[in-house]
C-alpha positions as semicolon CSV with decimal commas, in nm:
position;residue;x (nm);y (nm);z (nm)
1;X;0,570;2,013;-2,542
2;X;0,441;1,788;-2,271
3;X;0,690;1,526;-2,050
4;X;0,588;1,259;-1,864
5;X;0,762;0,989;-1,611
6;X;0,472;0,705;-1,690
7;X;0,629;0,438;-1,941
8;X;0,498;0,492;-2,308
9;X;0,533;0,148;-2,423
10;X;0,140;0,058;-2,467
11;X;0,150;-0,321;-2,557
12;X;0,380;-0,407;-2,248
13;X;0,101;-0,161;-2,010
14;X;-0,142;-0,382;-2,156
15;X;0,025;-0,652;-2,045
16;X;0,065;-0,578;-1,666
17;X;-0,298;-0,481;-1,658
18;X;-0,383;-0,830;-1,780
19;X;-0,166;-0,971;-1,526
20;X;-0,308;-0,739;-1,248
21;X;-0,676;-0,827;-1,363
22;X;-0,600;-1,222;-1,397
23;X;-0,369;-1,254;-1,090
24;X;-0,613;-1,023;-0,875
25;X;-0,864;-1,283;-0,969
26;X;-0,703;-1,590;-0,901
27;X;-0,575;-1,447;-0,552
28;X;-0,890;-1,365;-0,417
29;X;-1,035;-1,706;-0,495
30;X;-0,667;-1,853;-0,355
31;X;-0,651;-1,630;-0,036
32;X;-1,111;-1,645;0,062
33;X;-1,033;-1,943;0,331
34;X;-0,814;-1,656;0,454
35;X;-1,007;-1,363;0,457
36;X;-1,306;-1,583;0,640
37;X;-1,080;-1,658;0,910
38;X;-0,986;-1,306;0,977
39;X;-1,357;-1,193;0,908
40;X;-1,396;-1,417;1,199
41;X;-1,113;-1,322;1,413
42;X;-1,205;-0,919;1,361
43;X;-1,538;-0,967;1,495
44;X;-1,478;-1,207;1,770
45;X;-1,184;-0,943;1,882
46;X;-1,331;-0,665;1,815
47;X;-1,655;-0,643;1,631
48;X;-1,758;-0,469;1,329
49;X;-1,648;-0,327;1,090
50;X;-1,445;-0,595;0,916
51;X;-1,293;-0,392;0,647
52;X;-1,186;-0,035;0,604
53;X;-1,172;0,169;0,326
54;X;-0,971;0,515;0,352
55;X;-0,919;0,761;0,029
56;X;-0,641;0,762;-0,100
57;X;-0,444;0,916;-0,450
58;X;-0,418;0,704;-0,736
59;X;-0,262;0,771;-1,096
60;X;-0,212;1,112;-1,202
61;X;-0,432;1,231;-0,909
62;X;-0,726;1,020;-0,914
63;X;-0,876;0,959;-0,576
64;X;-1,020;0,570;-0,482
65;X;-1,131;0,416;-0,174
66;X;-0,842;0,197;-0,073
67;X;-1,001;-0,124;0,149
68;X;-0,805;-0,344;0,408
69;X;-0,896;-0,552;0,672
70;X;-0,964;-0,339;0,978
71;X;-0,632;-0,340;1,227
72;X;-0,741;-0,079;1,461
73;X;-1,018;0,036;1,648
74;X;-1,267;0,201;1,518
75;X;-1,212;0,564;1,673
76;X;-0,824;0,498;1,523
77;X;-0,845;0,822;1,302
78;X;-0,972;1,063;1,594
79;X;-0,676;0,939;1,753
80;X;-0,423;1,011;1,565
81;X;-0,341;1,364;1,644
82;X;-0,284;1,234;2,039
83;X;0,033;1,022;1,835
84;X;0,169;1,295;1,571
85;X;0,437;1,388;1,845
86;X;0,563;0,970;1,826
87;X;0,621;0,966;1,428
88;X;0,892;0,782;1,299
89;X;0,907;0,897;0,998
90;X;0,992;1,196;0,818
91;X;0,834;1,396;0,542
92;X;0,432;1,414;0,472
93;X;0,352;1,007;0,628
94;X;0,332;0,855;0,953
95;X;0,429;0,542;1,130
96;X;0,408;0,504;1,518
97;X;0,585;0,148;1,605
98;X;0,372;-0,040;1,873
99;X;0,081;0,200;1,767
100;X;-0,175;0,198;2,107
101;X;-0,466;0,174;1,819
102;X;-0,389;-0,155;1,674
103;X;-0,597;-0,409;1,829
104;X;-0,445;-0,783;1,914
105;X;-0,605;-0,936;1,623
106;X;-0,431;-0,630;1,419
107;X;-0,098;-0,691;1,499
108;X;-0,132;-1,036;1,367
109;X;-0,306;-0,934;1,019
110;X;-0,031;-0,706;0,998
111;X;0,252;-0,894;1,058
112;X;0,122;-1,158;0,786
113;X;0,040;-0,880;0,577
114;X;-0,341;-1,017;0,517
115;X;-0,485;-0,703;0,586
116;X;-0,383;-0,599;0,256
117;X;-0,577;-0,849;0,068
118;X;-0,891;-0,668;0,009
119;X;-0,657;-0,425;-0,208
120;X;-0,677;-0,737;-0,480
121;X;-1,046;-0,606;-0,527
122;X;-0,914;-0,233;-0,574
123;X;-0,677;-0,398;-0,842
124;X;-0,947;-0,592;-1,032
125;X;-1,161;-0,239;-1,019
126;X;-0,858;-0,089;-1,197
127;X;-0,777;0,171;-0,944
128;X;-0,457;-0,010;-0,824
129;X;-0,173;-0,245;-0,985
130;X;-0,020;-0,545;-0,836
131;X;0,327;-0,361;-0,799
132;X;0,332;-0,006;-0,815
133;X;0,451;0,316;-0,575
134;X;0,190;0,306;-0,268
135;X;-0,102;0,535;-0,267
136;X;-0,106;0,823;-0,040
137;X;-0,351;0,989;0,180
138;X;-0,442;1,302;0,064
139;X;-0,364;1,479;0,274
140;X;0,029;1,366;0,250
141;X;-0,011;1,502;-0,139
142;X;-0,107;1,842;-0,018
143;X;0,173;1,852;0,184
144;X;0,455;1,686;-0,135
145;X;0,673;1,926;-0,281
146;X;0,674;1,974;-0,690
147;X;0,898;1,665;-0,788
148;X;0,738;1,417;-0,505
149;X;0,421;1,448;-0,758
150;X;0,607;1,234;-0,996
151;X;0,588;0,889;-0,835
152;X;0,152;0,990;-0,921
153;X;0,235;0,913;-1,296
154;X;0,174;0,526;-1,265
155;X;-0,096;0,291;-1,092
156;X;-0,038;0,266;-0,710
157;X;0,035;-0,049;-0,630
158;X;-0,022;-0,325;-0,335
159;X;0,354;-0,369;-0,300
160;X;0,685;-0,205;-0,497
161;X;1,027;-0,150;-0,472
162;X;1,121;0,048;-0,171
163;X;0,869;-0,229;0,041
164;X;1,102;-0,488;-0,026
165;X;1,418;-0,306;-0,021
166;X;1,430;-0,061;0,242
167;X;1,053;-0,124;0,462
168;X;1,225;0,008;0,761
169;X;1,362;0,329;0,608
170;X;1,269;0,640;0,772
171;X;1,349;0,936;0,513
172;X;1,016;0,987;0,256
173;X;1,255;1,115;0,035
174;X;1,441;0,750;-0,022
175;X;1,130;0,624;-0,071
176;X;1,034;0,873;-0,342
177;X;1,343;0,837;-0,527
178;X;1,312;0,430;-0,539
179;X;0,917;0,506;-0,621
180;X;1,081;0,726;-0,922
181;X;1,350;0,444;-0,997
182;X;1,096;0,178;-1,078
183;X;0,901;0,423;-1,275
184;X;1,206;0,511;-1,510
185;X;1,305;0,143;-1,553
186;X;0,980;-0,017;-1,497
187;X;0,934;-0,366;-1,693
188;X;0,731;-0,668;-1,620
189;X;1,010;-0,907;-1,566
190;X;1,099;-0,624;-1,274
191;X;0,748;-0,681;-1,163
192;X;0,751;-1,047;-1,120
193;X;1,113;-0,976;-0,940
194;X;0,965;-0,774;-0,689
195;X;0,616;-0,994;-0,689
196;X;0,851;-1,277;-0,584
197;X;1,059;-1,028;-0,332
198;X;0,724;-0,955;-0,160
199;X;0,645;-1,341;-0,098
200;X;0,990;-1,355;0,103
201;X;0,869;-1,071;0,339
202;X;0,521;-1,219;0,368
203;X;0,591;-1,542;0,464
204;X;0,892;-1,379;0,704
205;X;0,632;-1,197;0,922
206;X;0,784;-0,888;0,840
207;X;0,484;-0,659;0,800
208;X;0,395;-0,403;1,058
C-alpha cells in the first residue's frame, strides 16, 4: 500500500499545467519591457551576471536550476556564513533583513518582486508551477525532518499560500503546515485566489 499527499484528480492537474504553460507564456511576452530595464539597471549597477540560477528541489525530489534576476553581488554565497549568526528565521532557511549583499539595484527588484520573473521560464520548462510550495535549497532538505518532506509531493511554485498570508512569519514550521494545507485542498479556483492575492503584494512593494 502506497499514500501520497499530491492530488489524484488527473484531468484538473492537466488543467493547471495548461494554465502554467499558457500563462508562463503570455507573462514573459507581457513582463520583456521589464526584464530589459532591469537587464539594464543590473549591469549599469553592478555588471554581469544578469541572472542567477541556484539548485534547488522540485517535485518529489527532483533537482532544477531555479533562475532570478541577480540581487546581490556576485561573491553573495561565500558570504553567507559571515551572516548565519543574523538569521531571522527558524528551522532549515535563512533570511537576514537589510542583507549587506544586496546591491541598490537589488533592493528595488526585490521589493517589486521582478527578480522572480525569470522563474516564468522554469514554469514553461515544467520544473515549476505558477502557485505551488517554494522550492528549497538543498541543502535545507537535508536538514527537514520526515513529515517536512511532504510539501515535495507537488510542483514548487513561483508564489503560494503562506507568501500571501503570513510573508513575514518567522517559524518554518507555519510555513510547512500552510505548504501542506494547500496541498490537501488544492483546486484551481484556489489557485487563481492566491494568483490574484499575489498581485496585491506585488503592486504593494511588499517583497524583500
Amino acid at each position: 500500500m502506497t499514500m501520497s499527499r499530491a492530488p489524484d484528480r488527473v484531468l484538473a492537474m492537466a488543467v493547471k499545467r495548461v494554465m502554467d504553460a499558457v500563462g508562463s507564456i503570455l507573462l514573459l511576452i507581457v513582463t520583456s519591457p521589464i526584464l530589459l530595464l532591469a537587464t539594464i539597471a543590473v549591469l549599469a549597477d553592478d555588471g554581469r551576471p544578469v541572472l542567477f540560477s541556484q539548485p534547488r528541489v522540485g517535485r518529489n525530489g527532483r533537482g532544477f536550476q531555479a533562475f532570478k534576476v541577480r540581487t546581490m553581488v556576485r561573491d553573495a554565497e561565500d558570504l553567507r556564513t559571515d551572516l548565519l549568526g543574523r538569521n531571522e528565521r527558524t528551522g532549515p532557511v535563512f533570511k537576514v533583513s537589510d542583507d549587506p549583499r544586496i546591491t541598490r539595484v537589488g533592493r528595488w527588484l526585490r521589493r517589486s518582486s521582478i527578480d522572480e520573473l525569470p522563474q516564468l521560464w522554469n514554469v514553461l520548462r515544467n520544473e515549476m508551477s505558477l502557485v505551488g510550495p517554494r522550492p528549497p535549497l538543498p541543502s535545507e532538505v537535508n536538514l527537514y525532518d520526515s513529515w517536512h518532506r511532504a510539501r515535495l509531493a507537488m510542483k514548487p511554485g513561483i508564489t503560494g499560500l503562506w507568501q500571501v498570508r503570513a510573508r513575514r512569519d518567522p517559524e518554518f514550521d507555519r510555513w510547512v503546515k500552510m505548504d501542506l494545507e494547500y496541498i490537501d485542498n488544492w483546486s484551481l479556483l484556489r489557485d487563481l485566489g492566491i494568483v490574484g492575492a499575489s498581485v496585491r503584494e506585488v503592486l504593494s512593494m511588499s517583497g524583500r
